[in-house]
Coordinates of C-alpha atoms in Angstrom, one line a residue:
X1 CA 0.0 0.0 0.0
X2 CA 1.3 3.4 -0.8
X3 CA 1.9 5.9 2.0
X4 CA -0.6 8.8 2.3
X5 CA 0.7 12.1 1.2
X6 CA 1.7 14.5 4.0
X7 CA -1.2 17.0 4.3
X8 CA -0.9 20.7 4.5
X9 CA -1.4 22.2 8.0
X10 CA -5.0 22.5 9.0
X11 CA -6.0 26.1 9.3
X12 CA -6.2 26.1 13.1
X13 CA -2.7 24.7 13.6
X14 CA -0.2 27.4 14.1
X15 CA 3.4 28.2 15.2
X16 CA 4.7 26.1 18.1
X17 CA 5.0 29.4 20.0
X18 CA 1.4 30.5 19.2
X19 CA -1.2 31.3 21.9
X20 CA -2.6 28.3 23.6
X21 CA -6.1 29.6 22.8
X22 CA -5.9 27.9 19.5
X23 CA -9.0 25.7 19.2
X24 CA -8.3 22.1 20.1
X25 CA -8.8 19.3 17.6
X26 CA -10.7 16.1 18.3
X27 CA -8.6 13.1 19.4
X28 CA -8.0 10.2 18.7
X29 CA -7.2 10.7 15.0
X30 CA -7.8 7.6 12.9
X31 CA -5.3 6.0 10.6
X32 CA -6.0 6.1 6.9
X33 CA -3.5 3.3 6.3
X34 CA -2.9 0.6 8.9
X35 CA 0.8 0.6 8.0
X36 CA 1.4 4.2 8.7
X37 CA 0.8 6.8 11.4
X38 CA -2.3 9.0 10.9
X39 CA -1.4 11.5 8.1
X40 CA -2.4 14.4 10.4
X41 CA 0.5 13.6 12.7
X42 CA 2.9 15.0 10.1
X43 CA 1.1 18.3 10.1
X44 CA 1.0 18.3 13.9
X45 CA 4.7 17.5 14.1
X46 CA 5.6 20.3 11.7
X47 CA 3.2 23.0 12.8
X48 CA 1.9 22.2 16.3
X49 CA 4.1 19.5 17.9
X50 CA 2.6 20.1 21.3
X51 CA -1.0 20.5 20.5
X52 CA -4.2 20.8 22.5
X53 CA -6.9 18.2 21.8
X54 CA -10.4 17.3 22.9
X55 CA -10.8 13.7 24.0
X56 CA -13.9 11.5 23.7
X57 CA -14.6 12.3 27.3
X58 CA -14.9 16.0 26.4
X59 CA -11.8 16.8 28.5
X60 CA -9.0 18.7 26.9
X61 CA -5.4 17.4 26.9
X62 CA -2.1 17.8 25.0
X63 CA -0.6 15.5 22.4
X64 CA 3.1 15.3 21.6
X65 CA 4.4 14.0 18.2
X66 CA 8.1 14.7 17.8
X67 CA 10.5 11.9 18.6
X68 CA 12.8 14.0 20.8
X69 CA 9.8 15.5 22.7
X70 CA 8.2 12.1 23.3
X71 CA 11.4 10.7 24.7
X72 CA 11.9 13.8 26.9
X73 CA 8.4 13.7 28.1
X74 CA 8.4 10.0 29.0
X75 CA 11.7 10.3 30.9
X76 CA 10.7 13.4 32.8
X77 CA 10.2 12.7 36.6
X78 CA 7.7 15.6 36.6
X79 CA 5.2 13.6 34.6
X80 CA 2.8 11.3 36.3
X81 CA 1.1 8.1 35.1
X82 CA -1.3 7.9 38.1
X83 CA -4.8 7.3 36.7
X84 CA -6.4 8.7 39.8
X85 CA -5.3 12.3 38.9
X86 CA -8.4 14.4 38.1
X87 CA -7.2 15.3 34.5
X88 CA -5.8 12.0 33.6
X89 CA -6.4 11.9 29.7
X90 CA -8.5 8.7 29.6
X91 CA -9.8 8.0 26.1
X92 CA -12.9 6.1 27.2
X93 CA -15.7 6.9 29.5
X94 CA -15.2 4.0 31.8
X95 CA -11.4 3.8 31.6
X96 CA -10.5 6.1 34.5
X97 CA -13.1 4.9 36.9
X98 CA -12.2 1.2 36.4
X99 CA -8.5 2.0 36.4
X100 CA -8.8 3.8 39.7
X101 CA -10.6 0.8 41.1
X102 CA -8.3 -1.9 39.9
X103 CA -5.0 0.1 39.8
X104 CA -2.9 -1.6 37.0
X105 CA 0.7 -0.9 37.9
X106 CA 1.3 0.8 34.5
X107 CA -1.0 3.5 35.7
X108 CA 0.9 4.2 38.9
X109 CA 4.0 6.2 39.9
X110 CA 7.0 5.4 42.0
X111 CA 7.5 4.0 44.5
X112 CA 4.4 1.9 43.8
X113 CA 5.2 1.3 40.2
X114 CA 8.8 0.5 41.0
X115 CA 7.7 -2.3 43.4
X116 CA 5.6 -4.1 40.9
X117 CA 8.0 -3.7 38.1
X118 CA 10.8 -5.2 40.2
X119 CA 8.5 -8.2 40.9
X120 CA 8.2 -8.9 37.2
X121 CA 11.7 -8.0 35.9
X122 CA 13.5 -11.2 36.9
X123 CA 11.1 -13.2 34.7
X124 CA 11.5 -11.0 31.6
X125 CA 15.3 -10.7 31.4
X126 CA 17.0 -11.5 28.1
X127 CA 18.5 -14.7 29.5
X128 CA 15.1 -16.0 30.9
X129 CA 13.3 -15.1 27.7
X130 CA 15.9 -16.8 25.5
X131 CA 15.4 -20.0 27.5
X132 CA 11.7 -19.9 26.6
X133 CA 12.3 -20.1 22.9
X134 CA 11.8 -23.9 22.6
X135 CA 8.5 -23.6 24.6
X136 CA 7.3 -20.8 22.4
X137 CA 8.3 -22.7 19.2
X138 CA 6.4 -25.7 20.4
X139 CA 3.2 -23.7 21.1
X140 CA 3.4 -21.9 17.7
X141 CA 3.9 -25.2 15.8
X142 CA 1.0 -26.8 17.7
X143 CA -1.3 -23.9 16.9
X144 CA -0.2 -23.8 13.2
X145 CA -0.7 -27.6 13.0
X146 CA -4.3 -27.1 14.2
X147 CA -5.0 -24.3 11.8
X148 CA -3.7 -26.2 8.8
X149 CA -5.5 -29.3 9.8
X150 CA -8.8 -27.5 10.1
X151 CA -8.4 -26.0 6.6
X152 CA -9.1 -22.6 5.3
X153 CA -10.4 -20.0 5.0
X154 CA -10.0 -18.9 8.6
X155 CA -10.0 -15.7 10.6
X156 CA -6.2 -15.4 11.1
X157 CA -6.6 -13.1 14.1
X158 CA -8.5 -15.7 16.1
X159 CA -6.9 -18.9 14.6
X160 CA -3.3 -17.8 14.8
X161 CA -2.4 -14.3 16.2
X162 CA -4.6 -14.4 19.3
X163 CA -3.9 -18.1 19.8
X164 CA -0.2 -17.6 19.8
X165 CA -0.1 -14.6 22.0
X166 CA -2.6 -15.9 24.5
X167 CA -1.0 -19.4 24.7
X168 CA 2.4 -18.0 25.4
X169 CA 1.2 -15.7 28.2
X170 CA -0.9 -18.5 29.7
X171 CA 2.2 -20.8 29.6
X172 CA 4.2 -18.1 31.4
X173 CA 1.6 -17.7 34.1
X174 CA 0.6 -21.3 34.4
X175 CA -3.0 -20.7 33.2
X176 CA -4.8 -23.6 31.5
X177 CA -5.3 -22.8 27.8
X178 CA -8.9 -24.0 27.6
X179 CA -10.6 -20.9 26.3
X180 CA -8.3 -18.5 24.4
X181 CA -11.2 -16.4 23.2
X182 CA -12.1 -15.6 26.8
X183 CA -9.0 -13.6 27.3
X184 CA -9.6 -11.8 24.0
X185 CA -13.1 -10.9 25.0
X186 CA -11.8 -9.5 28.3
X187 CA -9.3 -7.3 26.5
X188 CA -11.8 -6.3 23.9
X189 CA -14.2 -4.9 26.6
X190 CA -11.6 -3.5 29.0
X191 CA -9.7 -1.8 26.2
X192 CA -12.6 -0.4 24.2
X193 CA -13.2 3.4 24.4
X194 CA -16.9 2.7 24.3
X195 CA -17.1 0.5 27.3
X196 CA -18.7 1.8 30.5
X197 CA -17.0 1.5 33.9
X198 CA -19.6 -1.2 34.8
X199 CA -18.8 -3.3 31.6
X200 CA -15.0 -3.0 32.3
X201 CA -15.5 -4.0 35.9
X202 CA -17.6 -7.0 34.9
X203 CA -15.0 -8.2 32.3
X204 CA -12.1 -7.8 34.7
X205 CA -14.1 -9.4 37.5
X206 CA -14.4 -12.5 35.4
X207 CA -10.7 -12.5 34.7
X208 CA -9.8 -11.9 38.4
X209 CA -12.1 -14.8 39.4
X210 CA -10.1 -17.2 37.2
X211 CA -6.8 -15.8 38.5
X212 CA -8.0 -16.0 42.2
X213 CA -8.6 -19.7 41.7
X214 CA -5.2 -20.1 40.2
X215 CA -3.5 -18.3 43.0
X216 CA -5.3 -20.5 45.5
X217 CA -4.0 -23.6 43.7
X218 CA -0.4 -22.3 43.6
X219 CA -0.5 -21.5 47.3
X220 CA -1.1 -25.2 47.9
X221 CA 1.1 -26.5 45.2
X222 CA 3.6 -24.1 43.6
X223 CA 5.0 -24.9 40.1
X224 CA 7.6 -23.4 37.8
X225 CA 5.5 -20.5 36.5
X226 CA 5.2 -16.7 37.1
X227 CA 2.1 -17.0 39.3
X228 CA 3.8 -19.4 41.7
X229 CA 6.8 -17.1 41.9
X230 CA 4.7 -14.1 42.7
X231 CA 2.6 -16.0 45.2
X232 CA 5.5 -17.6 47.1
X233 CA 7.8 -14.6 47.0
X234 CA 5.5 -11.6 47.2
X235 CA 2.0 -12.5 48.5
X236 CA 3.0 -11.9 52.1
X237 CA 1.9 -9.4 54.7
X238 CA 3.4 -6.0 54.2
X239 CA 4.3 -6.6 50.5
X240 CA 1.4 -7.1 48.2
X241 CA -2.3 -7.8 48.9
X242 CA -4.4 -10.3 47.0
X243 CA -6.1 -7.5 45.1
X244 CA -2.7 -6.0 44.1
X245 CA -1.5 -9.4 42.9
X246 CA -4.7 -9.9 40.9
X247 CA -4.2 -6.5 39.3
X248 CA -0.6 -7.2 38.4
X249 CA -1.4 -10.5 36.8
X250 CA -4.4 -9.0 35.0
X251 CA -2.5 -6.2 33.3
X252 CA 0.3 -8.7 32.4
X253 CA -2.2 -10.8 30.6
X254 CA -4.1 -7.9 28.9
X255 CA -1.1 -5.9 27.9
X256 CA 1.0 -8.9 26.9
X257 CA -1.5 -10.7 24.7
X258 CA -3.3 -7.8 23.0
X259 CA -0.3 -5.9 21.7
X260 CA 1.3 -9.1 20.4
X261 CA -1.9 -10.3 18.8
X262 CA -2.2 -7.0 16.9
X263 CA 1.5 -7.1 15.8
X264 CA 1.3 -10.7 14.4
X265 CA -1.9 -9.9 12.5
X266 CA -0.8 -6.5 11.1
X267 CA 2.7 -7.7 10.2
X268 CA 1.2 -10.6 8.3
X269 CA -1.2 -8.3 6.4
X270 CA 1.7 -6.0 5.6
X271 CA 3.7 -8.9 4.2
X272 CA 0.8 -10.1 2.1
X273 CA 0.4 -6.6 0.7
X274 CA 4.2 -6.3 0.1
X275 CA 5.3 -9.6 -1.5
X276 CA 8.8 -8.2 -2.1
X277 CA 9.3 -7.9 1.7
X278 CA 7.9 -11.4 2.2
X279 CA 10.4 -12.8 -0.4
X280 CA 13.2 -11.0 1.3
X281 CA 12.5 -12.7 4.5
X282 CA 12.2 -16.1 2.8
X283 CA 15.6 -15.6 1.2
X284 CA 17.3 -14.5 4.4
X285 CA 15.5 -15.6 7.6
X286 CA 18.4 -14.1 9.6
X287 CA 16.7 -10.7 8.9
X288 CA 13.8 -11.6 11.1
X289 CA 15.0 -9.8 14.3
X290 CA 15.6 -6.6 12.4
X291 CA 12.2 -7.1 10.6
X292 CA 10.4 -7.4 13.9
X293 CA 11.9 -4.1 15.1
X294 CA 10.9 -2.5 11.8
X295 CA 7.4 -3.9 12.1
X296 CA 7.2 -2.5 15.7
X297 CA 8.3 0.9 14.5
X298 CA 6.1 1.2 11.5
X299 CA 2.9 -0.2 13.0
X300 CA 3.2 1.3 16.5
X301 CA 0.1 -0.5 17.8
X302 CA 0.4 1.1 21.3
X303 CA 0.4 4.6 19.8
X304 CA -1.7 6.3 22.5
X305 CA -1.0 4.0 25.5
X306 CA 1.4 6.5 27.2
X307 CA -1.2 8.6 29.0
X308 CA 0.3 11.1 31.5
X309 CA -0.4 14.1 33.6
X310 CA 2.0 17.0 34.1
X311 CA 2.8 17.2 37.8
X312 CA 4.5 20.6 37.2
X313 CA 4.7 23.1 34.3
X314 CA 6.7 21.4 31.5
X315 CA 8.2 23.2 28.5
X316 CA 8.4 21.3 25.2
X317 CA 9.1 22.7 21.7
X318 CA 8.3 26.3 22.8
X319 CA 5.0 25.4 24.5
X320 CA 4.2 25.1 28.2
X321 CA 2.1 22.2 29.4
X322 CA 0.6 23.5 32.6
X323 CA 0.7 21.5 35.8
X324 CA -2.2 19.1 36.2
X325 CA -3.0 19.0 32.4
X326 CA -3.2 15.6 30.7
X327 CA -0.7 14.8 28.0
X328 CA -0.4 11.9 25.5
X329 CA 3.0 10.9 24.0
X330 CA 2.1 9.6 20.5
X331 CA 4.4 6.7 19.8
X332 CA 3.4 6.5 16.1
X333 CA 4.2 10.2 15.8
X334 CA 7.7 9.7 17.2
X335 CA 8.3 6.5 15.2
X336 CA 7.5 8.3 12.0
X337 CA 9.5 11.4 12.7
X338 CA 11.7 12.1 9.6
X339 CA 14.1 13.9 11.8
X340 CA 14.9 10.6 13.5
X341 CA 14.1 8.0 10.8
X342 CA 15.0 8.5 7.1
X343 CA 11.9 7.9 4.9
X344 CA 9.9 6.8 7.9
X345 CA 7.0 5.3 5.9
X346 CA 9.4 3.0 4.1
X347 CA 9.7 -0.6 5.6
X348 CA 13.4 -1.3 5.6
X349 CA 14.8 -4.5 7.2
X350 CA 18.3 -3.0 6.9
X351 CA 17.6 0.2 8.8
X352 CA 20.5 1.0 11.2
X353 CA 20.1 2.7 14.6
X354 CA 16.4 1.8 14.8
X355 CA 15.9 3.3 18.2
X356 CA 12.1 3.2 18.0
X357 CA 9.8 3.8 21.0
X358 CA 7.2 1.2 20.2
X359 CA 7.6 -0.1 23.8
X360 CA 7.5 3.3 25.3
X361 CA 10.4 5.0 27.0
X362 CA 11.7 5.7 30.5
X363 CA 10.7 4.0 33.7
X364 CA 7.4 2.8 32.2
X365 CA 9.0 1.1 29.1
X366 CA 7.3 -2.2 28.5
X367 CA 8.7 -4.8 31.0
X368 CA 7.8 -7.7 28.6
X369 CA 9.4 -6.3 25.5
X370 CA 12.0 -9.2 25.2
X371 CA 9.2 -11.8 25.3
X372 CA 7.2 -9.8 22.8
X373 CA 10.1 -9.8 20.3
X374 CA 10.6 -13.5 20.8
X375 CA 7.0 -14.3 20.1
X376 CA 6.9 -12.1 17.0
X377 CA 10.2 -13.6 15.7
X378 CA 9.0 -17.2 16.2
X379 CA 5.4 -16.6 15.0
X380 CA 6.4 -14.8 11.8
X381 CA 9.3 -17.0 10.9
X382 CA 7.3 -20.2 11.4
X383 CA 4.4 -18.9 9.4
X384 CA 6.5 -17.8 6.5
X385 CA 8.4 -21.1 6.4
X386 CA 5.5 -23.4 6.8
X387 CA 2.7 -21.7 4.9
X388 CA 4.3 -20.3 1.7
X389 CA 1.0 -20.1 -0.1
X390 CA -0.8 -18.0 2.5
X391 CA -3.1 -15.4 0.9
X392 CA -5.7 -12.9 1.7
X393 CA -9.4 -13.9 1.1
X394 CA -11.6 -11.2 -0.3
X395 CA -10.7 -7.6 -0.9
X396 CA -8.3 -5.6 1.1
X397 CA -11.1 -3.2 2.0
X398 CA -12.9 -6.1 3.7
X399 CA -10.3 -6.3 6.4
X400 CA -11.8 -5.2 9.7
X401 CA -9.6 -2.6 11.5
X402 CA -9.9 -1.6 15.2
X403 CA -10.0 2.1 15.6
X404 CA -11.7 2.4 19.0
X405 CA -9.4 0.3 21.1
X406 CA -6.5 1.1 23.4
X407 CA -4.3 -1.0 21.0
X408 CA -4.5 -0.5 17.2
X409 CA -5.0 -3.7 15.3
X410 CA -7.4 -5.9 13.3
X411 CA -10.7 -7.4 14.4
X412 CA -10.6 -10.0 11.6
X413 CA -8.3 -11.1 8.8
X414 CA -9.6 -13.8 6.4
X415 CA -6.9 -16.0 4.9
X416 CA -6.4 -19.2 3.0
X417 CA -3.5 -21.2 1.6

């Protein structure tokens, strides 16, 4: 698919030093092409890199689109991720209320955030993740065997992308893989910008009920999984409560499986649309790690996940974000910044110094990024090697894209072979 042309600046966008009374634009901004950042990000980056927006909740906030500004913002200790702050820039009506109730650690600040991150870090080190490769490969082969045996056409998102990402996270936590679609449904509801607080609470309540049973079992009989490690080492008086452990496991599942599902599906669609890239990976499978990082940069599925509040006045690109205002660091804007990436819309597996921010930046950078890379490498390499005749079913316009979710991705992708 060709990249959209860079638009001219909308009339209400002005100089970065312009008065902040400039009327805000509506956010979120939808993508015209799933393989590129929204075209309007280019205009914002050039003419209004720290711009005021109106959110679906009718609150106003700021969005930041330049690579250097995004990194500076996300590493600034004066920026808060605490979802309980009054002007937290939630993108859905029920998001802040449910988040304040369940307190996912990615929506907290130090020292609370630091405590939970340290609980998880030992499991997600490069060494531990590398040791998981045989297990991940076995799960991917098993899922692909089942898909091929069932015959096509199939919904690739459900049959492969979701099955792979959910199976791996279930393997890590020691959760039975009996109903993979259950976890997808929980994420679909809890991550939708249209869900009410009651709907999010109900969905997460079902997930926490399952996890509570698992925690009870691991208390009695620990195994070699993340849940057992957290139960035996951290579920003690004065460290974490049962509710805190449930929230930590819940966000690990939701964040871990949803982003990887989206990346597998979108990367596959991109390769089907660009057969020269597919052929390049077939000729040289050693390019896969670099290809995965390029997919992560180009697709930027977690574009608007970094939601923050300025705890103090913060100056960026000549604008002042006042204390207590909400601000969103747009990862797709940063990852398509031509000042950082030459021809950013071009997919280049030989790109050097690919320091993208697809996993965020700073103290909240994704704790599971090494596992995500491993899953993507194995899932994509195995698919390309074992299903050389994979093809899209129907017209490209029939592909169902998710625009109203916390994570950008595909609802459905019909394929055959």
